[in-house]
Coordinates of C-alpha atoms in Angstrom, one line a residue:
M1 CA -29.2 -19.7 -11.6
T2 CA -25.4 -20.0 -12.2
T3 CA -23.1 -17.4 -10.6
P4 CA -22.6 -14.5 -13.0
Y5 CA -19.1 -14.3 -14.6
V6 CA -17.6 -10.9 -15.1
I7 CA -14.4 -10.2 -17.0
G8 CA -12.5 -6.9 -16.9
L9 CA -9.8 -5.3 -19.0
G10 CA -7.7 -2.6 -17.4
N11 CA -4.4 -1.3 -16.1
A12 CA -2.7 -3.7 -13.6
V13 CA -1.1 -1.1 -11.3
M14 CA 0.6 -2.2 -8.1
D15 CA 0.0 0.4 -5.3
V16 CA 3.2 0.9 -3.2
I17 CA 1.8 2.6 -0.2
A18 CA 4.4 4.1 2.2
P19 CA 4.3 6.4 5.2
A20 CA 6.3 9.6 4.7
S21 CA 6.9 13.0 6.4
D22 CA 6.1 16.3 4.8
A23 CA 9.8 17.0 4.9
S24 CA 10.4 13.8 2.8
L25 CA 8.0 15.1 0.2
V26 CA 9.8 18.4 -0.1
R27 CA 13.2 16.6 -0.3
L28 CA 11.9 14.3 -3.0
G29 CA 10.2 17.1 -5.0
I30 CA 6.7 15.6 -4.7
E31 CA 3.7 17.9 -4.8
K32 CA 1.5 16.9 -1.9
G33 CA -2.0 15.5 -2.4
I34 CA -2.0 15.1 -6.2
M35 CA -1.6 12.3 -8.7
Q36 CA 1.0 12.7 -11.3
L37 CA 2.3 10.5 -14.1
I38 CA 6.0 9.8 -14.0
E39 CA 8.6 8.2 -16.2
R40 CA 10.5 5.0 -15.5
D41 CA 13.7 6.7 -14.2
R42 CA 11.7 8.8 -11.7
S43 CA 9.7 5.7 -10.6
E44 CA 12.9 3.8 -9.9
F45 CA 14.3 6.8 -8.0
L46 CA 11.2 7.1 -5.8
M47 CA 11.1 3.3 -5.2
A48 CA 14.7 3.5 -4.0
A49 CA 14.0 6.6 -1.9
Q50 CA 10.9 5.0 -0.3
S51 CA 12.9 1.9 0.7
A52 CA 15.5 4.2 2.3
E53 CA 12.9 6.0 4.5
P54 CA 13.1 5.3 8.2
E55 CA 9.7 3.7 8.1
A56 CA 10.4 1.7 4.9
G57 CA 9.4 -1.6 6.5
K58 CA 5.8 -0.3 6.8
A59 CA 5.2 0.0 3.0
R60 CA 2.4 -2.1 1.6
L61 CA 2.0 -3.6 -1.8
V62 CA -1.7 -3.6 -2.8
P63 CA -2.9 -4.6 -6.3
G64 CA -4.7 -1.6 -7.9
G65 CA -6.0 -0.2 -11.1
S66 CA -9.6 1.0 -11.7
V67 CA -11.2 -2.1 -13.3
A68 CA -9.1 -4.4 -11.0
N69 CA -10.6 -2.6 -8.0
T70 CA -14.1 -3.1 -9.5
L71 CA -13.5 -6.8 -10.0
A72 CA -12.2 -7.2 -6.5
G73 CA -15.5 -5.7 -5.2
L74 CA -17.5 -8.0 -7.5
G75 CA -15.6 -11.0 -6.2
M76 CA -16.3 -10.0 -2.6
L77 CA -20.0 -9.9 -3.6
G78 CA -19.8 -13.5 -4.7
L79 CA -19.5 -13.2 -8.5
R80 CA -16.9 -15.1 -10.6
T81 CA -14.3 -12.7 -11.9
A82 CA -11.3 -12.7 -14.3
F83 CA -8.9 -9.9 -15.0
V84 CA -7.2 -9.4 -18.4
G85 CA -4.2 -7.1 -17.6
K86 CA -0.4 -7.1 -18.2
V87 CA 2.4 -7.3 -15.7
A88 CA 6.1 -8.1 -16.1
A89 CA 7.8 -11.1 -14.5
D90 CA 9.5 -8.8 -11.9
P91 CA 8.8 -8.9 -8.1
L92 CA 5.9 -6.4 -8.4
G93 CA 4.3 -8.2 -11.3
I94 CA 4.6 -11.6 -9.7
S95 CA 3.1 -10.3 -6.4
Y96 CA 0.3 -8.6 -8.3
A97 CA -0.7 -11.8 -10.1
E98 CA -0.4 -13.9 -6.9
Q99 CA -2.4 -11.4 -4.8
T100 CA -5.1 -11.1 -7.4
E101 CA -5.5 -14.9 -7.6
A102 CA -5.5 -15.2 -3.8
Q103 CA -8.3 -12.7 -3.6
G104 CA -10.5 -14.8 -5.9
T105 CA -10.0 -13.2 -9.3
V106 CA -8.4 -15.2 -12.1
F107 CA -5.4 -13.3 -13.4
V108 CA -5.6 -14.5 -17.0
N109 CA -2.2 -13.6 -18.6
P110 CA 1.0 -14.9 -16.9
P111 CA 3.7 -12.2 -16.1
V112 CA 5.8 -11.4 -19.2
A113 CA 9.4 -12.4 -19.0
G114 CA 12.3 -10.9 -20.9
D115 CA 13.4 -7.4 -21.8
V116 CA 10.1 -5.6 -21.3
Q117 CA 8.8 -2.5 -19.5
P118 CA 8.5 -3.0 -15.7
T119 CA 5.2 -3.6 -14.0
S120 CA 3.1 -0.5 -13.6
R121 CA 3.2 1.0 -10.1
S122 CA 1.7 3.9 -8.2
I123 CA 4.1 5.0 -5.5
I124 CA 1.8 6.5 -2.8
F125 CA 3.4 8.6 0.0
V126 CA 1.0 9.0 2.9
T127 CA 1.7 11.8 5.3
P128 CA 0.6 11.8 9.0
D129 CA -2.5 14.0 8.1
G130 CA -3.7 11.2 5.8
E131 CA -3.0 13.0 2.5
R132 CA -2.0 10.6 -0.3
S133 CA 0.6 11.9 -2.9
M134 CA 0.5 9.5 -5.9
N135 CA 3.3 9.0 -8.4
T136 CA 2.2 6.7 -11.2
Y137 CA 4.3 4.9 -13.8
L138 CA 2.2 3.2 -16.4
G139 CA 4.9 0.7 -17.5
I140 CA 3.9 -2.5 -19.2
S141 CA 0.2 -2.4 -18.4
A142 CA -0.4 0.4 -21.0
E143 CA 0.9 -2.0 -23.7
L144 CA -2.1 -4.3 -23.4
G145 CA -3.1 -5.4 -27.0
T146 CA -5.1 -7.9 -29.0
E147 CA -2.4 -10.6 -28.4
D148 CA -3.4 -10.4 -24.7
V149 CA -7.1 -11.1 -25.4
N150 CA -7.9 -14.8 -25.9
P151 CA -11.5 -15.4 -27.1
A152 CA -11.5 -18.7 -25.2
T153 CA -11.3 -16.8 -21.9
F154 CA -14.7 -15.4 -22.6
S155 CA -16.5 -18.7 -22.6
G156 CA -19.5 -18.3 -20.3
C157 CA -18.8 -14.5 -19.9
D158 CA -22.0 -12.7 -18.8
W159 CA -20.5 -9.2 -18.3
L160 CA -17.4 -7.4 -19.7
F161 CA -16.1 -4.2 -18.1
L162 CA -13.5 -2.0 -19.8
E163 CA -11.4 0.8 -18.4
G164 CA -11.4 4.1 -20.4
Y165 CA -7.8 4.8 -19.3
L166 CA -6.6 2.0 -21.5
F167 CA -8.1 3.7 -24.6
D168 CA -5.1 6.0 -24.9
K169 CA -3.2 3.7 -27.4
P170 CA -4.3 2.1 -30.6
E171 CA -3.4 -1.4 -29.2
G172 CA -5.8 -0.8 -26.3
K173 CA -8.6 0.2 -28.6
A174 CA -8.1 -2.9 -30.7
A175 CA -8.0 -5.1 -27.6
F176 CA -11.3 -3.5 -26.4
L177 CA -13.0 -4.3 -29.7
K178 CA -11.7 -7.9 -29.7
A179 CA -12.9 -8.4 -26.1
A180 CA -16.3 -7.0 -26.9
D181 CA -16.7 -9.3 -29.9
A182 CA -15.7 -12.3 -27.7
C183 CA -18.1 -11.3 -25.0
H184 CA -21.0 -10.9 -27.4
A185 CA -20.2 -14.2 -29.0
A186 CA -20.6 -15.8 -25.5
G187 CA -23.9 -14.1 -25.0
G188 CA -22.7 -11.4 -22.6
Q189 CA -23.0 -7.7 -22.3
A190 CA -20.1 -5.3 -22.7
G191 CA -19.6 -1.9 -21.1
I192 CA -17.0 0.7 -20.3
A193 CA -16.2 3.4 -17.7
L194 CA -15.3 6.6 -19.4
S195 CA -12.7 7.1 -16.6
D196 CA -11.5 10.6 -17.3
P197 CA -12.7 13.7 -19.2
F198 CA -9.2 14.4 -20.4
C199 CA -9.0 10.9 -21.8
V200 CA -12.3 11.5 -23.5
D201 CA -11.1 14.8 -24.9
R202 CA -8.1 13.0 -26.5
H203 CA -10.1 10.3 -28.2
R204 CA -13.6 11.7 -28.5
A205 CA -14.3 10.3 -32.0
D206 CA -13.2 6.8 -31.1
F207 CA -15.1 6.9 -27.8
R208 CA -18.2 8.0 -29.6
K209 CA -17.9 5.0 -32.0
L210 CA -17.4 2.6 -29.1
V211 CA -20.4 4.0 -27.2
A212 CA -22.6 3.9 -30.3
G213 CA -21.3 0.5 -31.4
P214 CA -20.4 -2.5 -29.3
M215 CA -21.1 -1.1 -25.8
D216 CA -24.3 -2.2 -24.1
Y217 CA -23.8 0.0 -21.1
V218 CA -21.6 3.0 -20.3
I219 CA -20.7 4.6 -16.9
G220 CA -19.5 8.2 -16.8
N221 CA -19.7 11.2 -14.5
V222 CA -21.2 14.6 -15.5
H223 CA -17.9 16.0 -16.8
E224 CA -17.2 12.9 -18.9
W225 CA -20.6 12.9 -20.6
Q226 CA -20.3 16.6 -21.3
S227 CA -16.9 16.1 -22.8
L228 CA -18.0 13.2 -24.9
Y229 CA -20.8 15.2 -26.6
Q230 CA -19.2 18.6 -26.3
V231 CA -22.2 20.2 -24.6
E232 CA -22.6 22.2 -21.4
D233 CA -26.1 20.9 -20.6
L234 CA -26.1 17.5 -18.9
E235 CA -29.6 16.7 -20.1
Q236 CA -28.6 17.3 -23.7
A237 CA -25.5 15.1 -23.2
L238 CA -27.6 12.3 -21.8
A239 CA -30.2 12.6 -24.6
L240 CA -27.4 12.2 -27.1
A241 CA -25.9 9.3 -25.1
C242 CA -29.3 7.5 -25.0
A243 CA -29.5 7.8 -28.8
D244 CA -26.2 5.9 -29.0
C245 CA -26.4 3.3 -26.2
S246 CA -29.2 1.4 -24.5
T247 CA -28.0 1.8 -20.9
V248 CA -26.5 5.1 -19.8
I249 CA -25.3 5.7 -16.2
C250 CA -24.3 9.1 -14.9
T251 CA -22.7 9.7 -11.5
R252 CA -22.8 13.2 -10.0
S253 CA -20.3 13.4 -7.2
G254 CA -22.5 13.5 -4.1
D255 CA -25.8 14.0 -5.9
D256 CA -28.2 11.2 -7.0
A257 CA -27.0 9.0 -9.8
I258 CA -29.0 9.0 -13.0
L259 CA -29.7 5.6 -14.7
I260 CA -31.4 5.3 -18.1
R261 CA -32.1 2.0 -19.9
N262 CA -34.2 1.6 -23.0
G263 CA -36.2 4.7 -22.2
E264 CA -36.7 3.9 -18.5
R265 CA -35.1 6.6 -16.3
V266 CA -34.5 6.3 -12.5
T267 CA -32.3 8.0 -9.9
A268 CA -30.4 6.3 -7.2
P269 CA -30.2 8.3 -3.9
V270 CA -26.8 9.2 -2.5
R271 CA -26.4 9.6 1.2
R272 CA -23.7 12.1 1.8
V273 CA -20.7 11.0 4.0
V274 CA -17.5 12.8 4.7
P275 CA -14.9 10.9 2.8
V276 CA -11.9 9.5 4.6
D277 CA -10.3 8.6 1.3
A278 CA -12.2 9.2 -2.0
T279 CA -10.0 6.7 -3.9
G280 CA -12.0 4.0 -5.5
A281 CA -15.5 5.6 -5.2
G282 CA -16.2 5.2 -8.9
D283 CA -14.6 1.8 -9.1
Q284 CA -16.9 0.5 -6.3
F285 CA -20.0 2.3 -7.6
A286 CA -19.4 0.2 -10.8
A287 CA -19.0 -3.0 -8.7
G288 CA -22.3 -2.4 -6.9
L289 CA -24.1 -1.5 -10.1
I290 CA -22.8 -4.4 -12.2
Y291 CA -23.6 -6.8 -9.3
G292 CA -27.2 -5.5 -9.3
L293 CA -27.6 -5.8 -13.0
A294 CA -26.0 -9.2 -13.1
I295 CA -28.3 -10.7 -10.5
G296 CA -31.3 -9.3 -12.3
A297 CA -32.2 -6.4 -9.9
D298 CA -34.2 -3.6 -11.3
L299 CA -32.4 -0.5 -12.5
A300 CA -33.1 1.6 -9.4
A301 CA -32.0 -1.1 -7.0
A302 CA -28.8 -1.7 -9.0
G303 CA -28.0 2.0 -8.9
R304 CA -28.6 2.1 -5.2
M305 CA -26.2 -0.8 -4.7
G306 CA -23.6 1.2 -6.6
C307 CA -24.1 4.2 -4.3
I308 CA -23.9 2.0 -1.1
A309 CA -20.7 0.4 -2.4
A310 CA -19.2 3.8 -3.2
A311 CA -20.1 5.2 0.3
E312 CA -18.5 2.2 2.0
V313 CA -15.2 2.5 0.2
I314 CA -14.8 6.2 0.9
S315 CA -15.4 5.6 4.6
H316 CA -11.9 4.1 5.0
V317 CA -8.4 4.2 3.5
G318 CA -8.0 2.0 0.4
A319 CA -9.9 1.4 -2.9
R320 CA -11.5 -1.9 -2.1
P321 CA -14.4 -2.7 0.3
E322 CA -13.6 -3.8 3.9
S323 CA -17.1 -4.9 4.9
D324 CA -19.6 -7.3 3.4
L325 CA -21.7 -5.1 1.2
R326 CA -24.4 -7.8 0.9
V327 CA -25.3 -7.1 4.5
A328 CA -25.9 -3.5 3.7
F329 CA -27.9 -4.5 0.6
R330 CA -30.1 -6.8 2.6
R331 CA -30.6 -4.1 5.3
E332 CA -32.2 -1.9 2.5
G333 CA -34.2 -4.7 1.1
L334 CA -32.2 -4.7 -2.2
I335 CA -31.5 -8.5 -2.1

């Protein structure tokens, strides 16, 4: 059996992680413990402010973005991965591309030179109590379009994974459809993470067309499925989803995940752990799940792999695994 090949489309966001005091947050006008979207001027101000902090030398640059995190997890599990994202040819973008490649994922598109938006970044101030205050500037990654999707990239593609956040612009929607077509032409399966109920609210009709059309599998949480079908009852939402798509996955924030494929329904048990950092839980659930599906595991086993991967990533700071998940999978007899 050849090693499965997974391609992802998503936001290429560099995480700039820096220690900071509570007093610094107050001085910079940052609301502690939340994620907020910011404009270019604000991002440049915060980057300069961060570099002027007494502990500036301790800042870390870590490639991030939801689908990029999933691909990193899949790569650590031994699959071949490629990421279709967009960065500028500035220091953050060049570092993003180089680090992604160094970690084993092909960064398909070269950084864009010229007069373009800067590379997307999330400036994360971490206070001594471990709280992360995230300030995200979407920059050039939100401009991903059909010109960034080369069908030749998809030769041999087994699985495609799309990031719902990128669905906010017409260019992103068109890029998704082009990628799904290329994946299917290569004999692969295409899927999406709904990403955010507010994103679903903004583009409900188009999401419905996508789920009922080219998507072979869809991952969402309770709130995203309820938003997609505008119903309060989860079972009603899942029934409507299954009428649209052959494989429907629902995570439930600490409760067992529900997985339905072609009429087969299973649950994957979640073992509750106290999170150190909840960032990346959904991204690594997707990594474990796709890994299981890609190697031909049954639906219950694939779901359990997703839950194990999510539990691992919330046990430490950072959105990517720090241990070999295959050891945990073997321990439970999953591989």
